[in-house]
Coordinates of C-alpha atoms in Angstrom, one line a residue:
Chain A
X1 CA -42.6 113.9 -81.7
X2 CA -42.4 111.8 -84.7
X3 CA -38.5 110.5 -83.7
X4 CA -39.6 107.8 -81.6
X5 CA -41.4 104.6 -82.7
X6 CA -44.6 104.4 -80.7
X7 CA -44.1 101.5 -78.5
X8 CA -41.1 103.5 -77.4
X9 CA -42.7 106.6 -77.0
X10 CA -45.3 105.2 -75.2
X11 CA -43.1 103.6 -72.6
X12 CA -41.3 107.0 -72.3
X13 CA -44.7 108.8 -71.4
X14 CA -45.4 106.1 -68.5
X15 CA -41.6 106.7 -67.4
X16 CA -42.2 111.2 -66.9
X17 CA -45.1 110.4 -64.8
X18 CA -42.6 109.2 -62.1
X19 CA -41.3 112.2 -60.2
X20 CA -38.5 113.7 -60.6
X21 CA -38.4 111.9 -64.1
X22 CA -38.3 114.2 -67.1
X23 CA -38.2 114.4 -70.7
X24 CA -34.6 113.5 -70.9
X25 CA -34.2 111.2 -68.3
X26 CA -37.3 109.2 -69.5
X27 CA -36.1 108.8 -72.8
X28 CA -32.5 107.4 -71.5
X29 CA -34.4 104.9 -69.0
X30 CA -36.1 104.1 -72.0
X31 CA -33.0 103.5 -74.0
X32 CA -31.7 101.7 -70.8
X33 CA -35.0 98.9 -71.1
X34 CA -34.3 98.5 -74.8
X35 CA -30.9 97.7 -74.7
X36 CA -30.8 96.0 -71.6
X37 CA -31.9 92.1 -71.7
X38 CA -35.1 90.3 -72.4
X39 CA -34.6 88.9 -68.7
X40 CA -33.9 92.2 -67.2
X41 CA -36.6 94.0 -68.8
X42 CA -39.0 91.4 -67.3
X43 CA -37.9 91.4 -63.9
X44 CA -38.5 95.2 -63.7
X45 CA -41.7 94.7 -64.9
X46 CA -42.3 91.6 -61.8
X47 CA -41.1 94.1 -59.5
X48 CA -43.1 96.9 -60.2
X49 CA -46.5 94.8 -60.7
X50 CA -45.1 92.3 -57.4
X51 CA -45.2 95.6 -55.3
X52 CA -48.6 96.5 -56.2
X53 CA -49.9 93.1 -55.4
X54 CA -48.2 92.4 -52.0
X55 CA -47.2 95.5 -50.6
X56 CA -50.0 97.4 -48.4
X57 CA -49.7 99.5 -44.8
X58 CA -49.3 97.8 -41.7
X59 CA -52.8 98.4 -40.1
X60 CA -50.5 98.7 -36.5
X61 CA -48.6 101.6 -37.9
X62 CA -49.4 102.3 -41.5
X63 CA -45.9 101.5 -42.8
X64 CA -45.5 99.9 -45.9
X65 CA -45.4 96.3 -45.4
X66 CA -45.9 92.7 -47.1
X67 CA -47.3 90.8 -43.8
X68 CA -49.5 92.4 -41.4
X69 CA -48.5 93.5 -38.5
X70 CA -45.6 94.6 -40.2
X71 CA -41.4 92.6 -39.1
X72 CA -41.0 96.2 -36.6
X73 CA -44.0 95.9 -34.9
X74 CA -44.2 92.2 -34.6
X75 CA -40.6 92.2 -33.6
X76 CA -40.6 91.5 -29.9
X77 CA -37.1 92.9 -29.4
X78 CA -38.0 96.0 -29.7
X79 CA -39.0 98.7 -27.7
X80 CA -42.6 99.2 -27.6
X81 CA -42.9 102.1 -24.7
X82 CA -41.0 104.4 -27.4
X83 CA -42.7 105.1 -30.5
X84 CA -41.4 107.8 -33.2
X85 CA -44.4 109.7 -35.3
X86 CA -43.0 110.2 -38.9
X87 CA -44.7 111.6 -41.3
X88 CA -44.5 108.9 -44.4
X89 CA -43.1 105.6 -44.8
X90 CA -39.8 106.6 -46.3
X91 CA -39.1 108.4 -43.4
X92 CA -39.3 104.8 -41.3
X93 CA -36.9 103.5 -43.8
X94 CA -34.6 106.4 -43.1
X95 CA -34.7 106.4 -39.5
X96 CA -33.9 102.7 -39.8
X97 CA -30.8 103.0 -42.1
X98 CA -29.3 105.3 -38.9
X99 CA -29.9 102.1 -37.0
X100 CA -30.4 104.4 -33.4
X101 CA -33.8 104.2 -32.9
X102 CA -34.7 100.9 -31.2
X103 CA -38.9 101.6 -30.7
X104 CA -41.6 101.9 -32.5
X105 CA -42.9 103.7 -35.6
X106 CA -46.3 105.3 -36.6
X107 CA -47.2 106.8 -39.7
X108 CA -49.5 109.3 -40.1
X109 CA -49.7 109.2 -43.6
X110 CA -49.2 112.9 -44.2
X111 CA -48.6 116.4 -41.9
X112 CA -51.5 119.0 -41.4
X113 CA -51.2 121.6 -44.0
X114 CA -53.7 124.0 -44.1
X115 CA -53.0 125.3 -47.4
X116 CA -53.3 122.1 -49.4
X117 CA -56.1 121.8 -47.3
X118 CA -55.0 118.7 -45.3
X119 CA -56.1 118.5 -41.6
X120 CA -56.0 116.5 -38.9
X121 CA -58.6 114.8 -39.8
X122 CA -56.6 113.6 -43.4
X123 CA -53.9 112.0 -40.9
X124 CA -53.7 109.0 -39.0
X125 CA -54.2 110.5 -35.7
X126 CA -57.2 108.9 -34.3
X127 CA -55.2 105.9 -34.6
X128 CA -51.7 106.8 -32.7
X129 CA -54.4 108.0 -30.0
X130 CA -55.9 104.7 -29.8
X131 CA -52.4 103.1 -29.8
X132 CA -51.5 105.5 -26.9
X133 CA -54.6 104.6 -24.9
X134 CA -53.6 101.1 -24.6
X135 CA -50.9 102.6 -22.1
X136 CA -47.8 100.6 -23.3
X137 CA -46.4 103.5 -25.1
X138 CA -44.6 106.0 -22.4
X139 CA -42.6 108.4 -25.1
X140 CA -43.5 110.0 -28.3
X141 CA -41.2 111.2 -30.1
X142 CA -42.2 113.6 -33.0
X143 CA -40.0 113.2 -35.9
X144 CA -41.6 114.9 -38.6
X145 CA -39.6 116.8 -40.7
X146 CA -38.4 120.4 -39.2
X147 CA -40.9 122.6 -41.7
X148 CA -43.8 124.5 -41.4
X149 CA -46.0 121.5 -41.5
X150 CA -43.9 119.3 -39.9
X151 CA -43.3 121.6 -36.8
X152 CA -47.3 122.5 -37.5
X153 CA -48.3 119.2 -36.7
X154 CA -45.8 118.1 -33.8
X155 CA -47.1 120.9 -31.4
X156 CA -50.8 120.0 -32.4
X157 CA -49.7 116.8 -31.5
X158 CA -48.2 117.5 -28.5
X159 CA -51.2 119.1 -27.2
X160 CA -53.2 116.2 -27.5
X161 CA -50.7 113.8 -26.3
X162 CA -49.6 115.7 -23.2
X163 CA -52.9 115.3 -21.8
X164 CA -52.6 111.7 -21.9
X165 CA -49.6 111.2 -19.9
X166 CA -46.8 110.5 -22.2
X167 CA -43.7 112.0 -22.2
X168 CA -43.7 114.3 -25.8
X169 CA -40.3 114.8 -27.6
X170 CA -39.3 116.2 -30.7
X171 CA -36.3 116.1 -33.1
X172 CA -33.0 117.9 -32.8
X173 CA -32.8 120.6 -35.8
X174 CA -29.7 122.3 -36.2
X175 CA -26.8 122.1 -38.4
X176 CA -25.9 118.9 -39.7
X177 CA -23.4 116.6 -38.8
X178 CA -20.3 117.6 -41.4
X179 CA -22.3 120.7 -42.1
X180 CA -20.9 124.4 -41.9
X181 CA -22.1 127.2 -40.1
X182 CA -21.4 129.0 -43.1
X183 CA -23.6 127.6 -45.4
X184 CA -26.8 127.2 -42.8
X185 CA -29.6 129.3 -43.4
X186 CA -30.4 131.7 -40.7
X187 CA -33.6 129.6 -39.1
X188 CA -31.2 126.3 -39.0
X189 CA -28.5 128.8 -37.2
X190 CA -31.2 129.8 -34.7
X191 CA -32.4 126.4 -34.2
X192 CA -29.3 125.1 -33.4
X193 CA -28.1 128.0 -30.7
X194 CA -31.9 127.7 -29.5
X195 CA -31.2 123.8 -29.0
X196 CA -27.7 124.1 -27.8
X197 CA -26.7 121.9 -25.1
X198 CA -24.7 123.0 -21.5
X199 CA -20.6 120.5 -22.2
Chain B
X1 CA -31.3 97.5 -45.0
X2 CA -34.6 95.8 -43.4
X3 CA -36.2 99.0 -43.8
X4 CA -38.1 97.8 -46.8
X5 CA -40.2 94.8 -47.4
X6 CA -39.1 92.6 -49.3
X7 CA -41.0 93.4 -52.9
X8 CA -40.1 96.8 -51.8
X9 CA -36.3 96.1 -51.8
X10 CA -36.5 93.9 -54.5
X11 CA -37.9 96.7 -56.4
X12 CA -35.7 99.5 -55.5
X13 CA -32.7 97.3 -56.6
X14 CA -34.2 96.8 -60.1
X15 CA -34.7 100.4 -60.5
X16 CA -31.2 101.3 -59.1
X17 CA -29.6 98.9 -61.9
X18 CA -31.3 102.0 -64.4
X19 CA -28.4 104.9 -65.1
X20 CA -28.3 107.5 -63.1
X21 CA -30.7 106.1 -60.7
X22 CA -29.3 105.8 -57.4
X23 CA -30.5 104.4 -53.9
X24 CA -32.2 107.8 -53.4
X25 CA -34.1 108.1 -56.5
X26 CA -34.8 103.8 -56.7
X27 CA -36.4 105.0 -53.6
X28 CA -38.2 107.8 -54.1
X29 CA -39.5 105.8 -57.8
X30 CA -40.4 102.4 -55.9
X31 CA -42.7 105.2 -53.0
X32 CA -44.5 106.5 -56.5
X33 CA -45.1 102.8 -57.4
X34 CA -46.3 102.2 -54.8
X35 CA -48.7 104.8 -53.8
X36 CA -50.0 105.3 -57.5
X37 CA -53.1 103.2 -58.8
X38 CA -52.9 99.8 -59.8
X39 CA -53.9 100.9 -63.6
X40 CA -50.6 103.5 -63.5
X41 CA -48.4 100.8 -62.5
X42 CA -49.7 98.2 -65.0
X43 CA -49.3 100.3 -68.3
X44 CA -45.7 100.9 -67.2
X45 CA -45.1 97.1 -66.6
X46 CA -46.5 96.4 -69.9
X47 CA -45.0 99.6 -71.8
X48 CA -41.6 98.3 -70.4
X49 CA -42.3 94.9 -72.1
X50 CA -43.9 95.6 -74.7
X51 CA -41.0 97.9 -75.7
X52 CA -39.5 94.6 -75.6
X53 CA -41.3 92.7 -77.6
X54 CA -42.0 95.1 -80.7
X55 CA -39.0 97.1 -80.9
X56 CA -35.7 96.1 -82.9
X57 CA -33.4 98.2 -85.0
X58 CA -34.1 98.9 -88.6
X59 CA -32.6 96.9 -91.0
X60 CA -31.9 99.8 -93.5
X61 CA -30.4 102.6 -90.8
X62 CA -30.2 101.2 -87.2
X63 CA -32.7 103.0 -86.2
X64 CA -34.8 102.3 -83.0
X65 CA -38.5 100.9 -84.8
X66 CA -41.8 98.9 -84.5
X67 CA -41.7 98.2 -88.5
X68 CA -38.4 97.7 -91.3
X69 CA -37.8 99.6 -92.7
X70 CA -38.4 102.3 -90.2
X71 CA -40.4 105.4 -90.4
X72 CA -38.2 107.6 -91.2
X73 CA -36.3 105.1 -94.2
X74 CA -39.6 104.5 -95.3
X75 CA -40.8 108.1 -95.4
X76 CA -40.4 108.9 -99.6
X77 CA -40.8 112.7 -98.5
X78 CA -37.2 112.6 -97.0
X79 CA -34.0 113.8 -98.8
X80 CA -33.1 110.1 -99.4
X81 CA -29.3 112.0 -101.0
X82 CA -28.5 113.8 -97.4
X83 CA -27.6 111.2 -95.1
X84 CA -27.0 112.0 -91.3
X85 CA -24.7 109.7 -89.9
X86 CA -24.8 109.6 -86.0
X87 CA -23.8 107.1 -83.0
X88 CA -26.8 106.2 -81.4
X89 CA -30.7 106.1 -82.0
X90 CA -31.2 109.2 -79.5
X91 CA -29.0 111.4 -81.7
X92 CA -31.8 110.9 -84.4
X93 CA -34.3 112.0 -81.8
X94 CA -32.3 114.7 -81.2
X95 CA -31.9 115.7 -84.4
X96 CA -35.5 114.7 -85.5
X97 CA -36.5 117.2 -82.6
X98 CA -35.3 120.2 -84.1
X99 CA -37.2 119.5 -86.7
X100 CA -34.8 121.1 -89.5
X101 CA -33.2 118.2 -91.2
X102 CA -35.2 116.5 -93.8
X103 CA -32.6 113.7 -94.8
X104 CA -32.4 110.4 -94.0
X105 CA -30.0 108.6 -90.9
X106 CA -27.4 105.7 -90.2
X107 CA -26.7 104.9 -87.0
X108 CA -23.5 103.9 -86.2
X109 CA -24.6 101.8 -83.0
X110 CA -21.3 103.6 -81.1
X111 CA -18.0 105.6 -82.0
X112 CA -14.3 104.6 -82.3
X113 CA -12.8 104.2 -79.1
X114 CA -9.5 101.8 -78.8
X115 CA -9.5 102.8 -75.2
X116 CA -12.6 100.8 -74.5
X117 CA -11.5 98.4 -77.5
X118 CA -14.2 99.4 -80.1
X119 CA -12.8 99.8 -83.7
X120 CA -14.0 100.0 -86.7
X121 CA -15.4 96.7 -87.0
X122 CA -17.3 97.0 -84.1
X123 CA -19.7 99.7 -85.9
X124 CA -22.0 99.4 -88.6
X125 CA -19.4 100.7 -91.1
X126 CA -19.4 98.1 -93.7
X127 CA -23.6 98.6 -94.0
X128 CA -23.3 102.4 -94.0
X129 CA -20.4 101.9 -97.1
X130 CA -22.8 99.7 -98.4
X131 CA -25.7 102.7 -98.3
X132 CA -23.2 104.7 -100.3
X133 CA -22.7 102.1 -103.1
X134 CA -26.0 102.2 -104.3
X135 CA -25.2 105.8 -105.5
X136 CA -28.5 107.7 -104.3
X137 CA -27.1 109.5 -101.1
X138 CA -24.7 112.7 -102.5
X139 CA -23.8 114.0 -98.8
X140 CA -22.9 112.7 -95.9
X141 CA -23.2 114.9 -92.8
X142 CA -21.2 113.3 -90.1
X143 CA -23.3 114.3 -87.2
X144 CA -20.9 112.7 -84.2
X145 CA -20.8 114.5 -80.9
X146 CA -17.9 116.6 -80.8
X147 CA -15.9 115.1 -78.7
X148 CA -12.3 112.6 -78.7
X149 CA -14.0 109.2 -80.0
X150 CA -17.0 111.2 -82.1
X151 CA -14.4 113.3 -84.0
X152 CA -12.1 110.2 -84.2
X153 CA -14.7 107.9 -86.4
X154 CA -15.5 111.4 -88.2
X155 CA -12.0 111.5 -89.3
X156 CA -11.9 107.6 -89.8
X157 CA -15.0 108.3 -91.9
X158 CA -14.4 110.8 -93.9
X159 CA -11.1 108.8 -95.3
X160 CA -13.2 106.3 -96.2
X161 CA -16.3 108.0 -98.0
X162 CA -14.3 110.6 -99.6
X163 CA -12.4 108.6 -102.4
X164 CA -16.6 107.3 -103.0
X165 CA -17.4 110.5 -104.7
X166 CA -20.0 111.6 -102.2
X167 CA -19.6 114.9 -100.0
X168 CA -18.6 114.7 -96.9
X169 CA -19.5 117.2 -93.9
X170 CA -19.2 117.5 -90.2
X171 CA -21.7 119.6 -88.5
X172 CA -20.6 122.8 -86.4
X173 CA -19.0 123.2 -83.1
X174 CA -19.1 126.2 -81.4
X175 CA -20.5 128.3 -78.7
X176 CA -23.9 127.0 -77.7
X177 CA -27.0 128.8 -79.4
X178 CA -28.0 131.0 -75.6
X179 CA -24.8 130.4 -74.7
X180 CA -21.8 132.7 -72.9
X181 CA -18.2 133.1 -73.8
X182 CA -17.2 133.6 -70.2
X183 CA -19.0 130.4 -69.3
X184 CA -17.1 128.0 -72.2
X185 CA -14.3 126.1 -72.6
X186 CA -10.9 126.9 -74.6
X187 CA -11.8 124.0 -76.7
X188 CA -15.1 125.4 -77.5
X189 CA -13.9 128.6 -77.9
X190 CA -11.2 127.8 -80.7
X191 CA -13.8 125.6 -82.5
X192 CA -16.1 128.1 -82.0
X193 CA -13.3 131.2 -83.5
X194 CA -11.8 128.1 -86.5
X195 CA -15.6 127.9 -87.8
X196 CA -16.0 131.4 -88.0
X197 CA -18.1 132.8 -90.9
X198 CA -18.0 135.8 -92.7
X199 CA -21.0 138.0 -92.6

């Protein structure tokens, strides 16, 4: 595609490797950078190459963070007998926009999935057992996403937390909050009578 | 949102100032940063400046470029008589993409729109009157988006490079190439039944 001068093409290649990011969009991000200021432009550029420097995974709970242990778990106030198993980090940034959960996080870096040939080996599962062994954790609860993997994973977890004598919970699924029954797929329908609860 | 470290959320908000990026997709771009190799995120940083550095507008058409004149102005295998005039640098790409036009460009740098203030003088008229002067261009193919402000300046335009003795044409509106009746507009559909041809 001869239309775009090469420093711009260029730039427009980097941009479609992001995901989600296609032809189109790339080339109006790209547009964006070259009409937006010199000073803009380089801040962007700060950003993406100050994340790569200072940003690594909390070796506590493998959550992105810039010190180590990461500001959750070296923050005293909070509860460190409940601890929530997520599957990446953006689903500790999600569970802390809700602002409910007041415990713990740890990552496991992935879910089991057999078919992309991910096991339990591939997660960070030896580490939440060592956590647990320590004994200050007295609930797990199993927040990976209500999938195949995700509900894959949680009851291999479960068996191997049990065991240990911790209380195992997982996730409601249902329908969501502002949701209608209408537009539920039949598994979320039969979650949600499954996981109904006696008024 | 102390969800994210602080690089993190510093990059996410730089992302998020891009169009159509919202918190969702800053976030999802800022994990791909993040998890990709250091080599990935540096040729982005440095595509995003480098764009910077080495592109301006050509002094001859507008144009997006790395050299003046640009590629296409400078290209002696182009209709230099059929001149494309369009609103912004990605309506060349556009039009370069379908690979059928073989003239040359002017980029207007926006359209007539008094509602956001923008007249005339605002565009690069006065250089495009200028292009005509030198008597080599014989057509001018107002290539605007059809739309209020693009049929505006095409109308604006036309006045103006009419009484120059140089055709003037405006390119075809009508029901997408792929496209359904049942699916368009009434606006479309009159442009669509006005240009009709006969066969």
């Amino acid at each position: 595609m001869r239309a775009f001068a090469k420093p711009l093409a260029k730039l427009i290649e980097e941009l479609t490797k992001m995901p989600g990011i296609g032809p189109k969009t790339g080339q109006r991000l790209a547009y964006y950078i070259l009409q937006t200021s010199r000073e803009n432009a380089s801040k962007l550029a700060e950003a993406i190459l100050e994340v790569k420097d200072k940003i690594h995974t909390c070796s506590t709970c493998n959550n992105f963070t810039d010190k180590d242990p990461c500001g959750i778990c070296s923050d005293l106030s909070r509860d460190a007998a409940t601890l929530a198993v997520v599957a990446e980090p953006r689903d500790v940034a999600a569970m802390e926009r809700s602002g409910e959960f007041k415990g713990i996080y740890h990552v496991l870096q992935g879910l089991i999935a057999p078919m992309e040939g991910i096991g339990p080996e591939d997660l960070k599962i030896r580490e939440l057992l060592e956590r647990i062994n320590t004994g200050i954790v007295k609930e797990v609860i199993i927040a990976t996403n209500p999938n195949v993997e995700g509900e894959a994973t949680a009851i291999y977890l479960s068996r191997l937390l049990k065991p240990m004598g911790v209380k195992v919970s997982r996730i409601a699924s249902g329908i969501p909050f502002g949701g209608d029954l209408d537009y539920a797929d039949e598994i979320t329908i039969n979650r949600a009578i499954e996981g109904r609860k006696e008024l």
